[in-house]
Amino acid sequence: MTLDQATRVKGGIGQSTIRPDGIPKLTGDFAFVNDLFAEGMLHAATRRSPHAKARIVSIDIAPALAMAGVHTVITQEDVPGDPLFGLEDRDQPVFAHDEINYWGEPIAVVAADDRETARRAAAAIEIEFDVLEPLTDPEEAERQGSVFRHMKIRNGDQDLHGEVVVEGYYETAMQDQAPLGTEAGLAVPDGEGGIDLYGPSQWVHADHEQVYPCLGLAPEQVRVHPSGLGGAFGSREDMSLQIHICLLAQITGRPVKMEYDRSESFTGHVHRHPSRMWYRHEADREGNLVRVEAKIILDGGAFMSTTNAVMANASYFAVGPYRVPSVQVDGYGVKTNNPTCGAMRGFGAVQSCFGYESQMDRLAEKLGMDPVGLRLKNALAPGDRIPTTGQLIETALPAAECLEQVRLMPLPPPLDSDDPRHLPGGTGLTTPRSAVKRGVGYALGIKNLEFSEGFDDYAEASVVLTPAGAEVHTSAVECGQGLMVVCQQIARSALGMEHVAFVHDNTSDMGSAGSTSASRQTQMTGGAVLEAARGLKAEVLKTHGGDDLNDEGVWRDGSLVATMDEVCANGPVTFHTQYRHPPTEPPNETGQGNIHADFAVAAHRAVVDVDPELGLVRVVQIDTAQDVGKALNPQSVIGQVEGGIMQGVGLATMEEMVVDRGRILNANFTDYLLPTFLDAPNVEAILIEQEGSWGPFGAKGVGEPPTISSTPAIVAAIADAVGKHFNRVPVRPQDITGVL
Amino acid sequence: MESVLPKSLQEALAALESEPDATLLAGGTDIMVEVNLAGLRPAHVIGLRRIDELRQLEGRRIGSGVTYRRLENGEHVALAQLSRTVGSPQIRNAGTIGGNLGTASPAGDALPFLAALDAEVELASAKATRVMRWDEFIVGVKKNSRQPGELITAAILPEHVPQRQAFAKIGVRSAMVISTVSACLFRDDDGTTTIALGSVAPIPLRPRKAEAMISAEKSPSQAALAEFARLVSEEVSPITDHRSTEGYRRYASGVLARRLLERCL
Amino acid sequence: MIDITLTVNGEDRSASVRDSESLLTVLRETLALPGSKPACEQGECGSCSVVLDGELVCSCLVMAADCDESIVRTVEGLAQGDKLHPVQQAMLDSGGVQCGFCTPGFVVAAAHYLDENPDPSSDELREELSGNICRCTGYGAILRALEGLAQR
């Protein structure tokens, strides 16, 4: 089937097909994990550490057990199986038992008749602590060797230097994914010693791998079901409450529900790594980059989570989408007693992008060059090698085109309104129009797609023919991004059929689809669906001697030779596949190798209005051009672009977890500020579709690039408006005014 | 928990007389946060939102049950301006000026307006009604002079309210934000200027020296405006917290003061 | 326990409410109306928005015991059988729904506002919905959905 034929199937690829879960979400009927209910269910609550570092001297659960309505209280000694869990490494105890390593670390959980009782009982547990001094300075952690991983990258002649030198130090604060749906889960005993888990997971098989060992059960005794999630953005790759509620269900024999409130959600999931970055860029007088040196410290907090991979990513992309003959990068993922950090959309590439794009602007200034011109001059293209790993770029990579397209997009009209909603400070009436300065800034970013470094990254799926139509089966998690509809579209186009249903399978009925992260599911689960659909069609055509397939059945030379009922006479016809992307490899001792499966680039231009005297910012417009390969559902892609940009706006201007000696001070929506409707800039997006990716119909993942270069573009625009540089995000009023 | 939902002020005061320590519930926008997140479990609740007398908005008298939504469209310009910045539309539909007074937060949005006017607060009990000036009512961080058995019934503005008035509030985002610094200023025809700032002291702050200085300037020069700003900055006593720093708040107070005055000249 | 009777989506309902629990909790757990969502329980996100006695409020900030004899409209009352409310249809068509957690609050807020203000400007829409947080869409598709309705 040609691409042209594929796009002509109703509801097939290339169309903004309506998502199948849209109506229930709009009517309030959609079952989020938070809404789940089971007859006879108990409610659970967690007791957490108020200290960032401590020794636990004693735990007395008797006062909690004594309360009416409490069914059980469990601690680490009640864990029957493996005491540890973790995504990259099993380094975290299910419950803290003799030592505390971060503020909020779980110590015990309670199951009770109702949530109120569970919470009061959890608070009634008596715990004696010997409070210790936490390690909270990431640079001190590096000095002490408290390091999860050191990534050393050396590429090219290390003695090459450029005449024009710019050095800089940069910081990015701890951002939180803040998905609107908090963590919630329901664990249901099956009456035979096993458990069905409905939890807040981005990867049900990874949850499964960690849950059954801790419960001391056989793999088939635990089934994890993809469930309704209110967003994720990386916060749900690591587990939060899953083992806790499964244990409670196992011990009580009752279904157990737990739901975090917002404050516990902030506390109970990982955050984006805060970073400290030291950069040195060297170029020749014509603006050709010669050498980049970078040292990056990411604070991973108390447990490993995905720090090794995030830090590696930050290091691999420390230089950005530019040709640089001589590269030296040292990345450190350090271990401290700060809150644990892990995956968040962008996964290390966000932090680096702020570093290298800030450097590019300073370099342009020193060279007397236009910032866009400097970037275009050095931008990577297919046939170049990634400057850090040396990997040959064999996919599409329209870095220069993205930037050129963005530059051509019309700028918004000058500020001509006194409506406070169009002024910095908004309806707070802080700023007269005369006090406003406008600024424009550009940034270019790059991200890998899929998992890397030789990870065996695959996705399983089945496509099934039934008399009622086709079904796509996968255990891939939908967290709002539009996975369900794109799978349907791919199957429709591949089969030539309109009636395609999406079916979610649990971990017993389907193999792993891998994580819903790393911008990978459209390519991976989509790729699996495409392969399975093609395989199914080929098999069915061969079986019935046909040359075409549609909803009615199998056709040959324009005549129907087998109806769908006949095709399914012996039951549904299934084709299952385990789909892999082109292999990657682990790095050698200097970070070289074919590390990554695919790449995507994006450019952003931000227009901001600033009140320099008060340091208030309004992001007016963001224009972007993004490398998407093939937009399988243009509306969904735009949704990812606009949503990702808003998270970039947040990091640039207002989002920051305030951590004081290891404790989070703003674990709530009053003080962790998410952009509102009035903070949203106008967004114009160009989707650049170029062939070259191995993804289904040439599609690339699109979720992360919008979040990567949007932040530095905004900061560059603020810098343009006020005439000074900034070295940290978010940029605060005191940074802009210089009044600390 | 016992709850009473009176439909008249008299009923409410009678209920309060039997339970002087009852929790008074108007819009719920402060209390319910305590219930949801801080474990507040009141033993007795008196719901006030059905009481018409408390919702009167007439001339000098602003009933304690008047919501920000109504004040947004009301006759007092600065009050309308500040009301528009409170929370969100959902919050403004429920939150009341009486609640702002009852909570007495240093960041309370309506409080600088009342303070700059030297407005009064009326309290009623079953036995008596009393009126006191705003700074006799608000006495500290989240501390007010309401006695058990009393209910805030109204804010009472002075007879003469200068027409030229302005409000501004600094926040890091454009909606639903607790003020970093807020200010409300009045400038009368004879030059008398009053200004009150929020979030820069335990209670709304009136920078008296600054007020005296600028009131004497009938046509303030640029230098006089700068001096006004400087004096305001000196007189506020802000803190550093997770929202902002002492230095920025002090500096921004002066800038806001000067800009508000410029709007009223 | 306190007994209340109230009208929800046109139907007379009664509930025994526990102490000071919120209307949101009672809707979700006692009245089997889980459409309104508890994303923050502080009135900072609008995911729990309902119309109470004619006003758009955050149901997490309403004490259920204070709702005796009240009239409540939730997201579940917007569609008429199979026929979506115009706001729901517009959001479906425009891509305004991703994870969906903010969606009930948005449709309640927007439907209520457009009912009383059928032809708002974009700025008015943005301000009226500034109490509803979305983390997925960046608001663009939601605005396009509602602007499309305003023109009709």
XYZ file of C-alpha atoms in Angstrom, chain A residues 90-594:
505
model
C 16.720 -2.042 42.651
C 18.185 0.260 45.214
C 15.156 1.556 47.074
C 13.497 -0.270 49.963
C 9.730 -0.660 49.719
C 9.608 1.132 53.057
C 12.377 2.953 54.877
C 13.255 0.763 57.819
C 16.502 1.677 59.526
C 17.436 4.827 57.701
C 15.764 7.730 55.986
C 17.326 9.120 52.853
C 14.882 11.744 51.666
C 12.101 13.921 52.978
C 8.814 12.182 52.384
C 10.280 8.687 52.135
C 7.482 6.157 52.903
C 7.819 4.321 56.223
C 4.486 2.564 56.606
C 1.046 2.228 55.083
C -2.337 1.683 56.688
C -5.481 0.052 55.320
C -8.746 1.156 56.912
C -12.452 1.350 56.283
C -12.266 4.901 54.970
C -9.690 7.429 53.894
C -10.108 9.655 56.920
C -9.444 6.782 59.310
C -6.487 5.596 57.262
C -4.907 9.060 57.370
C -5.454 9.530 61.068
C -4.068 6.086 61.751
C -1.004 6.736 59.609
C -0.389 9.917 61.592
C -0.787 8.018 64.862
C 2.127 5.649 64.213
C 4.878 6.550 66.644
C 8.302 6.845 65.117
C 11.489 7.844 66.842
C 14.151 9.411 64.639
C 17.775 10.209 65.175
C 17.968 13.222 62.868
C 21.166 13.462 60.839
C 22.693 16.125 58.644
C 21.503 15.675 55.050
C 23.796 15.975 52.063
C 22.056 18.578 49.945
C 24.795 20.285 47.951
C 25.206 18.501 44.610
C 28.724 19.885 44.113
C 29.719 18.592 47.522
C 28.205 15.234 46.542
C 30.385 15.147 43.439
C 33.460 16.029 45.476
C 32.676 13.276 47.943
C 32.167 10.739 45.183
C 28.480 10.300 45.995
C 27.845 9.700 42.307
C 25.398 7.358 40.590
C 27.199 7.661 37.278
C 29.918 9.687 35.669
C 29.610 10.010 31.922
C 32.852 10.823 30.189
C 32.675 11.942 26.570
C 35.687 12.787 24.487
C 35.238 13.217 20.775
C 37.738 14.535 18.281
C 41.159 16.034 18.718
C 41.281 17.245 22.298
C 44.006 19.757 21.449
C 41.899 21.718 18.987
C 41.074 25.221 20.125
C 39.235 28.237 18.813
C 40.289 31.834 19.172
C 36.964 33.207 20.350
C 36.049 31.853 23.774
C 32.912 32.122 25.863
C 32.535 30.578 29.285
C 29.382 30.384 31.326
C 27.767 28.824 34.364
C 24.098 27.861 34.263
C 21.464 26.440 36.556
C 18.068 24.920 36.013
C 15.731 24.482 38.958
C 13.791 21.384 39.926
C 10.654 21.253 37.802
C 7.751 18.952 38.514
C 5.644 17.109 35.996
C 2.510 18.092 37.940
C 0.082 15.927 35.981
C -3.428 16.957 36.891
C -4.453 13.455 37.892
C -2.738 12.545 41.151
C -1.390 9.063 41.796
C -4.107 6.564 42.590
C -4.457 2.818 42.410
C -6.634 -0.157 43.192
C -5.221 -3.580 44.033
C -7.717 -6.451 43.917
C -6.914 -9.915 45.266
C -8.073 -12.623 42.893
C -8.993 -15.087 45.645
C -6.201 -17.466 44.590
C -3.268 -15.638 46.112
C -2.750 -13.320 43.173
C -3.437 -9.637 42.588
C -4.889 -7.484 39.814
C -3.319 -4.041 39.922
C -4.806 -0.892 38.395
C -2.209 1.741 38.961
C -0.743 5.032 37.766
C 1.906 3.565 35.529
C 3.592 4.603 32.309
C 4.899 1.065 31.791
C 2.769 -1.757 33.162
C 5.369 -4.454 32.538
C 8.045 -2.530 34.429
C 5.608 -2.259 37.324
C 4.918 -5.959 37.029
C 8.643 -6.766 37.107
C 8.991 -4.911 40.386
C 5.715 -5.840 42.088
C 5.663 -9.625 41.944
C 9.181 -10.128 43.409
C 8.394 -7.843 46.345
C 5.179 -9.724 46.987
C 6.995 -13.042 46.802
C 4.651 -14.207 44.052
C 5.148 -15.907 40.706
C 4.990 -13.607 37.690
C 1.654 -14.956 36.469
C 0.039 -14.300 39.844
C 0.212 -10.536 39.337
C -1.579 -8.842 36.484
C -1.066 -5.146 35.885
C -3.718 -3.406 33.831
C -3.161 -0.232 31.822
C -5.443 2.258 33.548
C -6.936 5.693 33.044
C -4.272 8.299 33.775
C -4.595 12.011 34.283
C -1.318 12.737 32.525
C 2.191 11.560 33.360
C 5.081 13.479 31.708
C 7.592 11.138 33.320
C 6.288 11.202 36.880
C 4.946 7.675 36.558
C 7.849 5.729 35.136
C 8.919 5.030 38.708
C 6.504 3.395 41.059
C 4.806 5.246 43.854
C 1.976 3.407 45.587
C 1.820 0.197 43.572
C 3.761 -2.179 45.821
C 2.145 -0.612 48.895
C -1.416 -1.328 47.860
C -0.610 -4.768 46.501
C 0.914 -5.699 49.844
C -2.120 -4.375 51.692
C -4.433 -6.315 49.391
C -2.338 -9.440 49.825
C -2.371 -9.177 53.615
C -6.023 -8.171 54.115
C -7.484 -10.229 51.280
C -9.572 -7.170 50.371
C -9.368 -4.741 47.465
C -7.348 -1.719 48.506
C -7.562 1.790 47.039
C -5.089 4.566 47.577
C -5.212 8.095 46.212
C -2.601 10.777 46.819
C -3.727 14.324 47.365
C -1.791 17.024 45.490
C 0.749 17.552 48.223
C 1.489 13.847 48.520
C 1.606 13.587 44.747
C 4.412 16.174 44.642
C 6.161 14.389 47.483
C 5.556 10.879 46.252
C 6.865 11.035 42.690
C 10.191 11.910 41.116
C 10.979 15.385 39.737
C 13.100 16.842 36.944
C 16.774 16.884 37.918
C 17.995 20.337 38.871
C 21.247 21.029 37.080
C 24.458 22.964 37.372
C 26.409 23.355 34.154
C 29.801 24.822 33.346
C 30.400 25.510 29.690
C 33.246 26.678 27.514
C 32.597 27.289 23.820
C 35.453 28.015 21.416
C 34.947 29.170 17.831
C 36.997 30.643 15.016
C 36.505 34.225 13.977
C 34.060 33.194 11.240
C 31.804 31.572 13.808
C 32.592 27.926 13.177
C 32.404 26.028 16.432
C 35.728 24.370 17.178
C 35.474 23.029 20.700
C 32.925 22.672 23.484
C 33.728 21.693 27.040
C 30.935 20.991 29.465
C 30.646 19.785 32.993
C 27.123 18.942 34.063
C 25.942 17.924 37.495
C 22.410 16.577 37.812
C 21.167 16.113 41.356
C 19.496 12.690 41.410
C 18.437 12.818 45.028
C 18.350 9.789 47.255
C 17.761 6.864 44.911
C 18.863 6.100 41.396
C 15.504 6.106 39.596
C 16.484 6.915 36.002
C 19.346 9.260 36.885
C 21.936 7.288 34.914
C 19.947 7.590 31.715
C 18.893 11.212 32.282
C 22.444 12.279 32.991
C 23.711 10.349 29.984
C 21.161 12.109 27.829
C 22.132 15.491 29.173
C 25.739 14.619 28.342
C 25.108 13.205 24.879
C 23.164 16.337 23.989
C 25.356 18.760 25.908
C 26.561 20.373 22.707
C 23.262 20.522 20.904
C 22.463 20.030 17.214
C 25.725 21.537 16.011
C 28.915 20.354 14.318
C 31.792 20.594 16.720
C 35.082 18.866 15.954
C 36.387 18.772 19.530
C 34.175 17.861 22.437
C 34.781 17.194 26.104
C 31.820 16.465 28.352
C 31.777 15.219 31.918
C 28.347 14.478 33.280
C 27.675 13.523 36.855
C 24.456 12.123 38.253
C 24.959 12.660 41.956
C 23.339 11.105 44.986
C 22.148 13.409 47.757
C 19.408 13.570 50.362
C 17.341 15.869 48.183
C 14.057 14.579 46.759
C 14.598 11.825 44.192
C 14.682 12.964 40.592
C 13.926 10.983 37.477
C 12.113 11.231 34.204
C 10.400 14.343 33.018
C 9.589 15.195 29.438
C 12.885 16.033 27.787
C 14.885 13.737 30.050
C 18.160 15.647 30.466
C 18.056 17.305 27.052
C 16.076 20.188 28.575
C 18.810 21.108 31.003
C 21.573 20.923 28.387
C 19.606 22.912 25.854
C 19.368 25.820 28.258
C 23.128 25.588 28.727
C 24.238 25.327 25.124
C 21.672 27.747 23.689
C 22.597 30.363 26.291
C 26.195 29.858 25.242
C 25.348 30.230 21.555
C 23.765 33.629 22.208
C 26.753 34.823 24.183
C 29.076 33.537 21.482
C 27.084 35.312 18.783
C 27.371 38.500 20.769
C 31.103 38.133 21.159
C 31.515 37.399 17.460
C 29.238 40.266 16.482
C 27.084 37.745 14.637
C 23.338 37.335 14.353
C 22.307 34.553 16.805
C 20.279 32.760 14.148
C 23.085 33.041 11.627
C 25.551 31.491 14.065
C 23.230 28.545 14.617
C 22.544 28.031 10.926
C 26.232 28.048 10.217
C 26.878 25.172 12.584
C 23.616 23.214 12.404
C 23.794 19.454 11.971
C 22.379 17.781 8.880
C 21.964 14.178 7.752
C 25.379 12.783 6.893
C 27.023 14.649 9.772
C 27.966 12.890 12.987
C 26.571 13.645 16.413
C 29.352 15.737 17.974
C 29.438 13.823 21.247
C 28.991 10.190 20.220
C 30.278 10.264 16.672
C 27.111 8.503 15.486
C 26.310 9.063 11.830
C 22.989 10.840 11.325
C 21.020 8.625 8.984
C 17.538 9.900 9.724
C 15.966 13.139 8.536
C 17.302 16.033 10.594
C 16.050 19.395 9.302
C 17.743 21.499 11.980
C 18.573 24.435 9.713
C 15.198 24.234 7.999
C 13.382 24.399 11.333
C 15.253 27.526 12.285
C 14.830 29.135 8.887
C 11.113 28.403 8.852
C 10.681 29.908 12.276
C 12.576 33.014 11.309
C 10.253 33.474 8.325
C 7.107 33.277 10.412
C 5.469 36.654 10.890
C 6.143 38.411 14.156
C 3.125 39.451 16.197
C 2.041 43.104 15.863
C 3.579 45.553 18.312
C 1.874 46.000 21.647
C -0.943 48.441 21.016
C -3.378 47.646 23.768
C -3.866 48.919 27.277
C -5.964 45.898 28.127
C -4.202 44.560 31.204
C -4.595 41.008 29.931
C -2.078 41.946 27.245
C 0.433 43.498 29.600
C 2.986 41.981 31.951
C 1.433 41.751 35.384
C -1.968 41.181 33.800
C -5.057 42.187 35.728
C -2.770 42.970 38.653
C -2.458 46.362 36.943
C 1.198 46.648 37.792
C 2.408 47.837 34.418
C 1.483 50.710 32.116
C 2.110 50.116 28.443
C 4.879 52.712 28.489
C 6.924 50.533 30.847
C 7.000 47.546 28.498
C 9.967 46.372 26.455
C 9.580 43.673 23.866
C 12.194 41.022 23.184
C 12.658 38.217 20.686
C 14.738 35.098 21.157
C 15.506 31.911 19.248
C 16.586 28.437 20.219
C 17.237 25.119 18.544
C 17.089 21.778 20.272
C 17.655 18.094 19.669
C 16.379 14.963 21.335
C 16.842 11.271 20.844
C 13.762 9.123 20.429
C 13.323 5.732 22.121
C 15.656 4.221 24.689
C 19.383 4.132 24.030
C 22.784 2.708 24.798
C 21.949 -0.805 23.644
C 18.777 -1.151 25.684
C 16.614 -3.928 24.246
C 13.783 -1.618 23.321
C 10.757 -3.373 21.877
C 6.974 -3.239 21.733
C 4.518 -6.075 21.390
C 1.100 -5.791 19.827
C -1.507 -7.893 18.121
C -3.978 -7.064 15.423
C -7.041 -9.300 15.374
C -9.819 -9.799 12.832
C -13.294 -10.535 14.172
C -16.681 -10.584 12.457
C -17.349 -7.145 13.973
C -14.153 -5.628 12.666
C -10.493 -5.457 13.569
C -8.948 -4.931 16.994
C -5.594 -3.559 18.033
C -4.299 -5.150 21.230
C -1.535 -3.577 23.277
C -0.511 -3.000 26.865
C 0.936 0.400 25.987
C -0.189 3.111 28.352
C -2.324 5.999 27.131
C -1.763 9.016 29.364
C -3.572 11.495 27.147
C -1.107 11.801 24.307
C -3.342 10.091 21.726
C -1.871 6.601 21.582
C -5.206 4.870 21.184
C -6.323 6.829 18.156
C -2.982 6.675 16.354
C -2.931 2.887 16.755
C -6.396 2.725 15.259
C -5.325 4.971 12.394
C -2.247 2.920 11.613
C -4.254 -0.309 11.639
C -6.941 1.207 9.444
C -4.453 2.325 6.861
C -2.501 -0.921 6.921
C -5.578 -3.128 6.698
C -7.680 -0.904 4.469
C -10.481 -1.219 7.040
C -12.498 1.431 8.875
C -13.770 -0.614 11.778
C -10.832 -0.890 14.123
C -11.259 -0.982 17.898
C -8.533 -0.383 20.447
C -8.238 -2.975 23.207
C -6.021 -2.612 26.248
C -4.466 -5.877 27.433
C -2.949 -6.516 30.826
C 0.523 -7.911 31.483
C -0.668 -11.526 31.378
C -2.385 -11.221 28.032
C 0.206 -9.211 26.157
C 3.927 -8.670 26.218
C 5.591 -5.399 27.013
C 5.009 -2.340 24.884
C 7.805 -0.567 26.686
C 7.424 2.735 28.420
C 5.110 5.549 27.364
C 8.002 7.990 27.425
C 11.056 8.926 25.393
C 8.660 10.048 22.633
C 8.637 6.391 21.601
C 5.131 4.940 21.511
C 3.998 6.174 18.103
C 7.129 4.694 16.583
C 7.306 1.577 18.730
C 3.748 0.501 19.509
C 2.710 2.162 16.270
C 5.455 0.247 14.511
C 4.301 -2.989 16.142
C 0.717 -2.350 15.109
C 1.800 -1.600 11.551
C 3.871 -4.753 11.358
C 1.104 -6.863 12.872
C -1.563 -5.351 10.634
C 0.518 -5.909 7.524
C 1.289 -9.437 8.639
C -2.363 -10.143 9.345
C -3.471 -8.789 5.995
C -0.846 -10.768 4.118
C -1.799 -13.943 5.922
C -5.514 -13.500 5.341
C -5.045 -12.656 1.688
C -2.890 -15.704 1.207
C -5.333 -17.966 3.045
C -8.252 -16.848 0.922
C -6.408 -16.236 -2.318
C -7.261 -12.557 -2.363
C -5.526 -9.366 -3.429
C -7.354 -6.823 -1.266
C -9.031 -6.513 2.129
C -11.667 -4.198 3.577
C -14.427 -4.214 6.212
C -16.582 -6.514 4.088
C -13.929 -9.145 3.630
C -11.356 -10.457 1.155
C -11.529 -9.447 -2.494
C -9.974 -10.790 -5.676
C -10.100 -8.984 -9.013
C -12.863 -6.764 -7.696
C -15.073 -9.558 -6.337
C -15.688 -10.479 -2.732
C -14.298 -13.965 -2.235
C -14.692 -14.272 1.532
C -16.861 -12.315 3.921
C -15.505 -11.315 7.278
C -17.702 -13.994 8.869
C -16.096 -16.548 6.608
C -12.623 -15.238 7.330
C -13.357 -15.635 11.057
C -15.208 -18.934 10.703
C -12.754 -20.673 13.026
C -12.599 -17.766 15.439
C -10.777 -14.444 15.414
C -7.603 -14.315 13.335
C -4.665 -12.904 15.248
C -1.254 -11.677 14.209
C 1.121 -10.892 17.027
C 4.450 -9.162 16.756
C 7.355 -8.046 18.850
C 8.756 -4.986 17.136
C 12.248 -3.628 17.552
C 13.925 -0.505 16.229
C 17.344 -0.536 14.597
C 19.821 -1.648 17.277
C 21.774 0.787 19.408
C 24.936 0.114 21.349
C 26.381 1.077 24.703
C 29.069 3.764 24.714
C 32.756 2.973 24.754
C 34.961 4.504 27.447
C 34.801 7.948 25.807
C 31.085 7.951 25.070
C 31.351 6.967 21.419
C 29.061 4.607 19.549
C 25.727 4.218 17.794
